[in-house]
mmCIF file of C-alpha atoms and ligand atoms in Angstrom:
data_model
loop_
_atom_site.group_PDB
_atom_site.id
_atom_site.type_symbol
_atom_site.label_atom_id
_atom_site.label_comp_id
_atom_site.label_asym_id
_atom_site.label_seq_id
_atom_site.Cartn_x
_atom_site.Cartn_y
_atom_site.Cartn_z
ATOM 1 C CA MET F 1 -0.174 22.522 -10.512
ATOM 2 C CA THR F 2 -2.930 24.853 -11.787
ATOM 3 C CA GLU F 3 -6.528 24.442 -10.582
ATOM 4 C CA PRO F 4 -7.803 22.963 -13.891
ATOM 5 C CA ASP F 5 -4.900 20.452 -13.774
ATOM 6 C CA GLN F 6 -5.884 19.507 -10.216
ATOM 7 C CA ASP F 7 -9.559 19.152 -11.227
ATOM 8 C CA ARG F 8 -8.582 16.904 -14.152
ATOM 9 C CA ARG F 9 -6.428 14.790 -11.798
ATOM 10 C CA SER F 10 -9.184 14.390 -9.228
ATOM 11 C CA ASP F 11 -11.740 13.571 -11.960
ATOM 12 C CA LEU F 12 -9.391 10.902 -13.320
ATOM 13 C CA HIS F 13 -8.844 9.564 -9.806
ATOM 14 C CA ARG F 14 -12.594 9.368 -9.101
ATOM 15 C CA VAL F 15 -13.424 7.727 -12.443
ATOM 16 C CA ARG F 16 -10.680 5.146 -12.072
ATOM 17 C CA SER F 17 -11.198 4.379 -8.381
ATOM 18 C CA THR F 18 -14.821 3.450 -9.094
ATOM 19 C CA SER F 19 -14.139 1.584 -12.364
ATOM 20 C CA PHE F 20 -13.244 -1.912 -11.168
ATOM 21 C CA GLY F 21 -16.770 -3.355 -11.036
ATOM 22 C CA ARG F 22 -16.985 -2.930 -14.836
ATOM 23 C CA SER F 23 -14.222 -5.511 -15.223
ATOM 24 C CA VAL F 24 -15.080 -7.743 -12.294
ATOM 25 C CA THR F 25 -14.751 -11.032 -14.200
ATOM 26 C CA ALA F 26 -11.276 -10.180 -15.471
ATOM 27 C CA TYR F 27 -10.330 -8.897 -12.016
ATOM 28 C CA ALA F 28 -11.426 -12.033 -10.201
ATOM 29 C CA ALA F 29 -9.866 -14.336 -12.779
ATOM 30 C CA ALA F 30 -6.537 -12.647 -13.390
ATOM 31 C CA ARG F 31 -5.430 -10.512 -10.444
ATOM 32 C CA PRO F 32 -3.022 -12.374 -8.194
ATOM 33 C CA SER F 33 -3.643 -13.277 -4.585
ATOM 34 C CA TYR F 34 -1.094 -12.215 -1.969
ATOM 35 C CA PRO F 35 1.777 -14.402 -0.714
ATOM 36 C CA ALA F 36 0.799 -16.040 2.612
ATOM 37 C CA GLU F 37 4.010 -14.723 4.182
ATOM 38 C CA ALA F 38 2.983 -11.151 3.328
ATOM 39 C CA VAL F 39 -0.563 -11.565 4.655
ATOM 40 C CA ALA F 40 0.757 -13.067 7.903
ATOM 41 C CA TRP F 41 3.107 -10.093 8.368
ATOM 42 C CA LEU F 42 0.162 -7.673 8.150
ATOM 43 C CA VAL F 43 -1.664 -9.196 11.126
ATOM 44 C CA PRO F 44 0.060 -8.966 14.534
ATOM 45 C CA PRO F 45 -0.144 -11.968 16.894
ATOM 46 C CA GLY F 46 -3.211 -11.900 19.119
ATOM 47 C CA ALA F 47 -5.380 -10.015 16.602
ATOM 48 C CA ARG F 48 -8.926 -11.320 16.290
ATOM 49 C CA ASP F 49 -11.153 -8.805 14.478
ATOM 50 C CA VAL F 50 -9.902 -7.750 11.055
ATOM 51 C CA VAL F 51 -11.553 -5.323 8.644
ATOM 52 C CA ASP F 52 -10.490 -5.489 4.994
ATOM 53 C CA LEU F 53 -11.216 -2.115 3.349
ATOM 54 C CA GLY F 54 -11.736 -1.766 -0.402
ATOM 55 C CA ALA F 55 -11.929 -5.554 -0.365
ATOM 56 C CA GLY F 56 -12.942 -5.881 -4.025
ATOM 57 C CA THR F 57 -13.503 -9.481 -5.070
ATOM 58 C CA GLY F 58 -11.795 -10.699 -1.895
ATOM 59 C CA LYS F 59 -8.223 -11.393 -3.021
ATOM 60 C CA LEU F 60 -6.728 -10.186 0.266
ATOM 61 C CA THR F 61 -9.812 -11.172 2.282
ATOM 62 C CA ALA F 62 -9.269 -14.806 1.244
ATOM 63 C CA GLY F 63 -5.677 -14.648 2.485
ATOM 64 C CA LEU F 64 -6.874 -13.285 5.833
ATOM 65 C CA VAL F 65 -9.460 -16.056 6.163
ATOM 66 C CA ALA F 66 -6.784 -18.626 5.332
ATOM 67 C CA LEU F 67 -4.670 -17.439 8.296
ATOM 68 C CA GLY F 68 -7.371 -18.954 10.520
ATOM 69 C CA GLY F 69 -8.774 -17.765 13.845
ATOM 70 C CA LEU F 70 -9.772 -14.286 12.604
ATOM 71 C CA ARG F 71 -13.214 -12.684 12.368
ATOM 72 C CA VAL F 72 -12.971 -10.936 9.002
ATOM 73 C CA THR F 73 -15.292 -8.163 7.846
ATOM 74 C CA ALA F 74 -14.992 -6.916 4.260
ATOM 75 C CA VAL F 75 -15.988 -3.365 3.290
ATOM 76 C CA GLU F 76 -16.423 -2.577 -0.405
ATOM 77 C CA PRO F 77 -18.461 0.169 -2.114
ATOM 78 C CA ASP F 78 -18.886 -1.469 -5.533
ATOM 79 C CA GLU F 79 -21.842 -3.830 -5.747
ATOM 80 C CA CYS F 80 -20.377 -6.060 -8.472
ATOM 81 C CA MET F 81 -17.060 -6.456 -6.668
ATOM 82 C CA ARG F 82 -18.863 -7.148 -3.380
ATOM 83 C CA ALA F 83 -21.113 -9.752 -5.042
ATOM 84 C CA ALA F 84 -18.044 -11.579 -6.386
ATOM 85 C CA LEU F 85 -16.519 -11.519 -2.894
ATOM 86 C CA SER F 86 -19.646 -12.941 -1.303
ATOM 87 C CA ALA F 87 -19.856 -15.670 -3.955
ATOM 88 C CA ALA F 88 -16.235 -16.693 -3.312
ATOM 89 C CA LEU F 89 -16.294 -16.218 0.473
ATOM 90 C CA PRO F 90 -19.911 -16.747 1.620
ATOM 91 C CA ASP F 91 -18.952 -16.853 5.307
ATOM 92 C CA VAL F 92 -17.352 -13.412 5.296
ATOM 93 C CA ASP F 93 -19.440 -10.476 6.541
ATOM 94 C CA ALA F 94 -19.292 -8.246 3.427
ATOM 95 C CA ARG F 95 -20.648 -4.734 3.871
ATOM 96 C CA ARG F 96 -21.280 -1.800 1.647
ATOM 97 C CA GLY F 97 -19.133 1.153 2.714
ATOM 98 C CA THR F 98 -16.148 3.262 1.882
ATOM 99 C CA ALA F 99 -12.796 3.716 3.566
ATOM 100 C CA GLU F 100 -13.868 7.197 4.574
ATOM 101 C CA ASP F 101 -17.253 6.052 5.925
ATOM 102 C CA THR F 102 -17.279 2.349 6.803
ATOM 103 C CA GLY F 103 -20.432 2.351 8.936
ATOM 104 C CA LEU F 104 -18.582 0.115 11.432
ATOM 105 C CA PRO F 105 -18.758 0.685 15.214
ATOM 106 C CA ASP F 106 -16.068 2.568 17.153
ATOM 107 C CA ALA F 107 -13.155 0.499 18.525
ATOM 108 C CA SER F 108 -14.389 -2.735 16.946
ATOM 109 C CA ALA F 109 -11.268 -4.006 15.116
ATOM 110 C CA ASP F 110 -7.700 -5.015 15.948
ATOM 111 C CA VAL F 111 -6.435 -4.636 12.379
ATOM 112 C CA VAL F 112 -7.613 -2.806 9.274
ATOM 113 C CA THR F 113 -6.079 -4.143 6.072
ATOM 114 C CA VAL F 114 -6.077 -2.558 2.629
ATOM 115 C CA GLY F 115 -4.971 -4.476 -0.472
ATOM 116 C CA GLN F 116 -4.157 -2.573 -3.629
ATOM 117 C CA ALA F 117 -6.528 0.227 -2.648
ATOM 118 C CA TRP F 118 -5.119 2.784 -0.180
ATOM 119 C CA HIS F 119 -3.998 4.979 -3.121
ATOM 120 C CA TRP F 120 -7.671 5.247 -4.166
ATOM 121 C CA PHE F 121 -8.796 6.619 -0.785
ATOM 122 C CA ASP F 122 -8.759 10.124 0.647
ATOM 123 C CA PRO F 123 -5.808 9.416 2.969
ATOM 124 C CA GLU F 124 -6.719 11.916 5.670
ATOM 125 C CA ALA F 125 -10.414 11.012 5.899
ATOM 126 C CA ALA F 126 -9.612 7.296 5.640
ATOM 127 C CA THR F 127 -6.992 7.463 8.412
ATOM 128 C CA ARG F 128 -9.476 9.262 10.668
ATOM 129 C CA GLU F 129 -12.064 6.563 9.982
ATOM 130 C CA VAL F 130 -9.560 3.730 10.482
ATOM 131 C CA ALA F 131 -8.418 5.236 13.808
ATOM 132 C CA ARG F 132 -12.064 5.417 14.914
ATOM 133 C CA VAL F 133 -12.760 1.778 14.013
ATOM 134 C CA LEU F 134 -9.519 0.401 15.510
ATOM 135 C CA ARG F 135 -9.142 -0.426 19.173
ATOM 136 C CA PRO F 136 -6.361 1.540 20.928
ATOM 137 C CA GLY F 137 -2.977 0.345 19.624
ATOM 138 C CA GLY F 138 -4.633 -1.350 16.633
ATOM 139 C CA THR F 139 -2.862 -1.770 13.304
ATOM 140 C CA LEU F 140 -3.421 -0.266 9.860
ATOM 141 C CA ALA F 141 -1.801 -2.598 7.310
ATOM 142 C CA LEU F 142 -1.393 -1.778 3.623
ATOM 143 C CA VAL F 143 -0.251 -4.084 0.840
ATOM 144 C CA TRP F 144 0.374 -3.795 -2.887
ATOM 145 C CA ASN F 145 1.299 -6.461 -5.416
ATOM 146 C CA VAL F 146 3.493 -4.637 -7.920
ATOM 147 C CA LEU F 147 5.073 -5.999 -11.101
ATOM 148 C CA ALA F 148 8.823 -6.230 -10.475
ATOM 149 C CA GLU F 149 10.611 -4.165 -13.108
ATOM 150 C CA GLY F 150 14.024 -5.041 -14.562
ATOM 151 C CA VAL F 151 13.752 -8.778 -13.812
ATOM 152 C CA SER F 152 12.406 -10.131 -17.103
ATOM 153 C CA ALA F 153 12.499 -8.510 -20.566
ATOM 154 C CA TRP F 154 9.026 -9.715 -21.582
ATOM 155 C CA ALA F 155 7.457 -8.547 -18.283
ATOM 156 C CA ASP F 156 9.056 -5.114 -18.780
ATOM 157 C CA ALA F 157 7.574 -5.016 -22.299
ATOM 158 C CA TYR F 158 4.124 -5.918 -20.866
ATOM 159 C CA PHE F 159 4.549 -3.197 -18.201
ATOM 160 C CA GLU F 160 5.295 -0.624 -20.905
ATOM 161 C CA ILE F 161 2.170 -1.569 -22.891
ATOM 162 C CA VAL F 162 -0.255 -1.436 -19.957
ATOM 163 C CA HIS F 163 1.145 1.862 -18.630
ATOM 164 C CA ARG F 164 1.185 3.602 -21.987
ATOM 165 C CA GLY F 165 -0.587 6.957 -21.685
ATOM 166 C CA ASP F 166 -1.228 6.423 -17.960
ATOM 167 C CA THR F 167 -0.993 9.759 -16.128
ATOM 168 C CA LEU F 168 -1.980 8.520 -12.669
ATOM 169 C CA ASP F 169 0.443 9.353 -9.834
ATOM 170 C CA TYR F 170 1.660 5.964 -8.541
ATOM 171 C CA SER F 171 3.946 7.427 -5.848
ATOM 172 C CA ARG F 172 1.304 6.718 -3.182
ATOM 173 C CA ARG F 173 2.059 2.995 -3.575
ATOM 174 C CA GLU F 174 5.788 3.624 -3.024
ATOM 175 C CA ASP F 175 5.423 5.752 0.072
ATOM 176 C CA PRO F 176 1.899 5.758 1.487
ATOM 177 C CA VAL F 177 0.467 8.987 2.832
ATOM 178 C CA ALA F 178 -1.709 8.759 5.951
ATOM 179 C CA GLY F 179 -2.991 11.047 8.665
ATOM 180 C CA PRO F 180 -1.252 11.649 12.009
ATOM 181 C CA GLN F 181 -3.450 9.094 13.837
ATOM 182 C CA VAL F 182 -1.111 6.208 12.810
ATOM 183 C CA GLY F 183 2.653 5.707 12.815
ATOM 184 C CA PRO F 184 5.532 5.070 12.605
ATOM 185 C CA TRP F 185 5.465 2.812 9.534
ATOM 186 C CA GLU F 186 7.219 -0.544 9.363
ATOM 187 C CA ARG F 187 7.822 -2.048 5.951
ATOM 188 C CA THR F 188 8.669 -5.375 4.348
ATOM 189 C CA GLU F 189 8.692 -6.856 0.840
ATOM 190 C CA VAL F 190 8.131 -10.327 -0.552
ATOM 191 C CA VAL F 191 9.611 -11.149 -3.962
ATOM 192 C CA TRP F 192 7.857 -13.901 -5.904
ATOM 193 C CA THR F 193 6.687 -15.019 -9.339
ATOM 194 C CA ARG F 194 3.383 -16.322 -10.623
ATOM 195 C CA THR F 195 2.814 -18.661 -13.533
ATOM 196 C CA ILE F 196 0.594 -16.979 -16.100
ATOM 197 C CA ARG F 197 -1.007 -18.110 -19.367
ATOM 198 C CA PRO F 198 -1.660 -15.895 -22.419
ATOM 199 C CA GLU F 199 -5.389 -15.457 -21.744
ATOM 200 C CA GLU F 200 -4.653 -14.573 -18.107
ATOM 201 C CA LEU F 201 -2.133 -11.935 -19.174
ATOM 202 C CA ARG F 202 -4.801 -10.351 -21.391
ATOM 203 C CA ALA F 203 -7.351 -10.434 -18.530
ATOM 204 C CA LEU F 204 -4.758 -8.986 -16.137
ATOM 205 C CA ALA F 205 -4.298 -6.060 -18.532
ATOM 206 C CA ALA F 206 -8.077 -5.690 -18.931
ATOM 207 C CA SER F 207 -8.512 -5.499 -15.132
ATOM 208 C CA ARG F 208 -6.359 -2.351 -14.864
ATOM 209 C CA SER F 209 -8.290 0.861 -14.199
ATOM 210 C CA HIS F 210 -6.242 2.612 -16.912
ATOM 211 C CA LEU F 211 -7.642 0.234 -19.516
ATOM 212 C CA ILE F 212 -11.154 0.043 -18.033
ATOM 213 C CA ALA F 213 -11.446 3.843 -18.243
ATOM 214 C CA MET F 214 -10.327 3.955 -21.919
ATOM 215 C CA SER F 215 -12.605 4.099 -24.937
ATOM 216 C CA PRO F 216 -13.211 0.553 -26.275
ATOM 217 C CA PRO F 217 -11.171 1.141 -29.486
ATOM 218 C CA ASP F 218 -8.152 2.451 -27.527
ATOM 219 C CA ARG F 219 -8.433 -0.453 -25.088
ATOM 220 C CA ASP F 220 -8.590 -2.954 -27.942
ATOM 221 C CA VAL F 221 -5.347 -1.549 -29.377
ATOM 222 C CA LEU F 222 -3.495 -2.171 -26.100
ATOM 223 C CA LEU F 223 -5.057 -5.620 -25.587
ATOM 224 C CA ALA F 224 -4.053 -6.587 -29.135
ATOM 225 C CA GLU F 225 -0.498 -5.535 -28.261
ATOM 226 C CA VAL F 226 -0.558 -7.760 -25.180
ATOM 227 C CA ASP F 227 -1.690 -10.676 -27.376
ATOM 228 C CA ALA F 228 1.003 -9.852 -29.948
ATOM 229 C CA LEU F 229 3.648 -9.719 -27.202
ATOM 230 C CA TRP F 230 2.938 -13.367 -26.390
ATOM 231 C CA ARG F 231 3.105 -14.379 -30.061
ATOM 232 C CA THR F 232 6.297 -12.472 -30.874
ATOM 233 C CA HIS F 233 8.515 -11.933 -27.835
ATOM 234 C CA PRO F 234 11.500 -14.318 -28.036
ATOM 235 C CA ASP F 235 11.036 -15.357 -24.380
ATOM 236 C CA LEU F 236 7.362 -16.260 -24.940
ATOM 237 C CA VAL F 237 7.050 -17.658 -28.469
ATOM 238 C CA GLY F 238 5.710 -21.227 -28.414
ATOM 239 C CA ARG F 239 5.160 -21.247 -24.645
ATOM 240 C CA THR F 240 1.828 -21.897 -22.961
ATOM 241 C CA SER F 241 2.827 -20.218 -19.687
ATOM 242 C CA ALA F 242 5.547 -17.999 -18.254
ATOM 243 C CA GLU F 243 6.671 -16.586 -14.900
ATOM 244 C CA LEU F 244 5.550 -13.035 -14.134
ATOM 245 C CA PRO F 245 7.757 -11.412 -11.443
ATOM 246 C CA TYR F 246 6.152 -9.548 -8.551
ATOM 247 C CA VAL F 247 7.156 -7.722 -5.444
ATOM 248 C CA THR F 248 4.582 -7.465 -2.657
ATOM 249 C CA ARG F 249 5.095 -4.263 -0.684
ATOM 250 C CA CYS F 250 3.715 -4.344 2.857
ATOM 251 C CA TRP F 251 3.339 -1.535 5.360
ATOM 252 C CA ARG F 252 1.936 -1.504 8.878
ATOM 253 C CA ALA F 253 1.538 1.135 11.589
ATOM 254 C CA ARG F 254 -0.226 1.262 14.917
ATOM 255 C CA THR F 255 -2.620 3.944 16.048
ATOM 256 C CA VAL F 256 -0.852 6.668 17.913
ATOM 257 C CA THR F 257 -1.805 6.754 21.578
ATOM 258 C CA ALA F 258 -1.964 10.025 23.458
ATOM 259 C CA PRO F 259 1.115 10.543 25.704
HETATM 260 C C1 SAM V 1 -7.628 -2.507 -7.097
HETATM 261 S S1 SAM V 1 -9.085 -2.969 -6.240
HETATM 262 C C2 SAM V 1 -8.421 -3.913 -4.874
HETATM 263 C C3 SAM V 1 -9.370 -4.951 -4.382
HETATM 264 C C4 SAM V 1 -8.845 -5.928 -3.325
HETATM 265 N N1 SAM V 1 -8.513 -5.260 -2.082
HETATM 266 C C5 SAM V 1 -7.658 -6.687 -3.822
HETATM 267 O O1 SAM V 1 -6.647 -6.725 -3.122
HETATM 268 O O2 SAM V 1 -7.743 -7.275 -4.921
HETATM 269 C C6 SAM V 1 -9.548 -1.473 -5.462
HETATM 270 C C7 SAM V 1 -10.878 -1.567 -4.746
HETATM 271 O O3 SAM V 1 -11.063 -0.397 -3.948
HETATM 272 C C8 SAM V 1 -12.425 -0.033 -4.031
HETATM 273 N N2 SAM V 1 -12.520 1.396 -3.690
HETATM 274 C C9 SAM V 1 -12.312 2.476 -4.465
HETATM 275 N N3 SAM V 1 -12.503 3.610 -3.765
HETATM 276 C C10 SAM V 1 -12.820 3.226 -2.499
HETATM 277 C C11 SAM V 1 -13.107 3.926 -1.282
HETATM 278 N N4 SAM V 1 -13.081 5.256 -1.228
HETATM 279 N N5 SAM V 1 -13.378 3.206 -0.180
HETATM 280 C C12 SAM V 1 -13.374 1.853 -0.209
HETATM 281 N N6 SAM V 1 -13.104 1.139 -1.322
HETATM 282 C C13 SAM V 1 -12.818 1.810 -2.445
HETATM 283 C C14 SAM V 1 -12.820 -0.355 -5.466
HETATM 284 O O4 SAM V 1 -14.223 -0.492 -5.617
HETATM 285 C C15 SAM V 1 -12.064 -1.654 -5.683
HETATM 286 O O5 SAM V 1 -12.838 -2.777 -5.349
#
């Protein structure tokens, strides 16, 4: 890749990673939560202090709170996203910070979780920071809700619309990159579906960073296609809701202890 290509990629990455607060209402309303089974897998038995990084509006944070018995701290740089989190989860300690600079004390957490966000971080700086914040032998746990492809024709058509023109490298959600302070990785997946209504499908599309970063006219074209999909796709015509297939990909690794 040439230097200008790399610059364009990192500009795109920066613009999109900081875009979510501009669509906070759509995000909070339409993004799915995480299956309880997946959230439970992220947190090893005996863990007490959990830090949720890039916590957004609190989709994963809420799942952690629901496990019970955990002290959960949320770290989120975007003010609008953090405000939505605090409104939904007033008892959670929500702090301004980034994955690379959390502002949290050394060795203060048993688990650091990251939902739908590790691919937005600088993996080396974030791993260093996570290893600093975790107690020895602590766990870094990553999770992504991903649309399951090849399961339903209408969901594949939706996927094609919302990814049209998207040049972001999504490989970091398939095989996360992290620094040498954690490892080896364990992995599991949870396959599930969610019931979705037409207005939620539109909001789900509108909550994607690809669409948020577009010019309003270009975004409107794609959103109109999402609306048209519901009116015209043979599997959706006349229905008020449908099942959207997901796979939740979970990863966890412990901090590496010196031999
Ligand atoms: C796709 S949202 C995920 C939010 C939430 N974890 C969830 O599961 O719904 C990504 C979040 O990461 C945050 N973010 C982006 N860059 C970040 C960074 N360097 N450190 C911490 N958070 C970051 C964004 O502000 C946004 O709230």
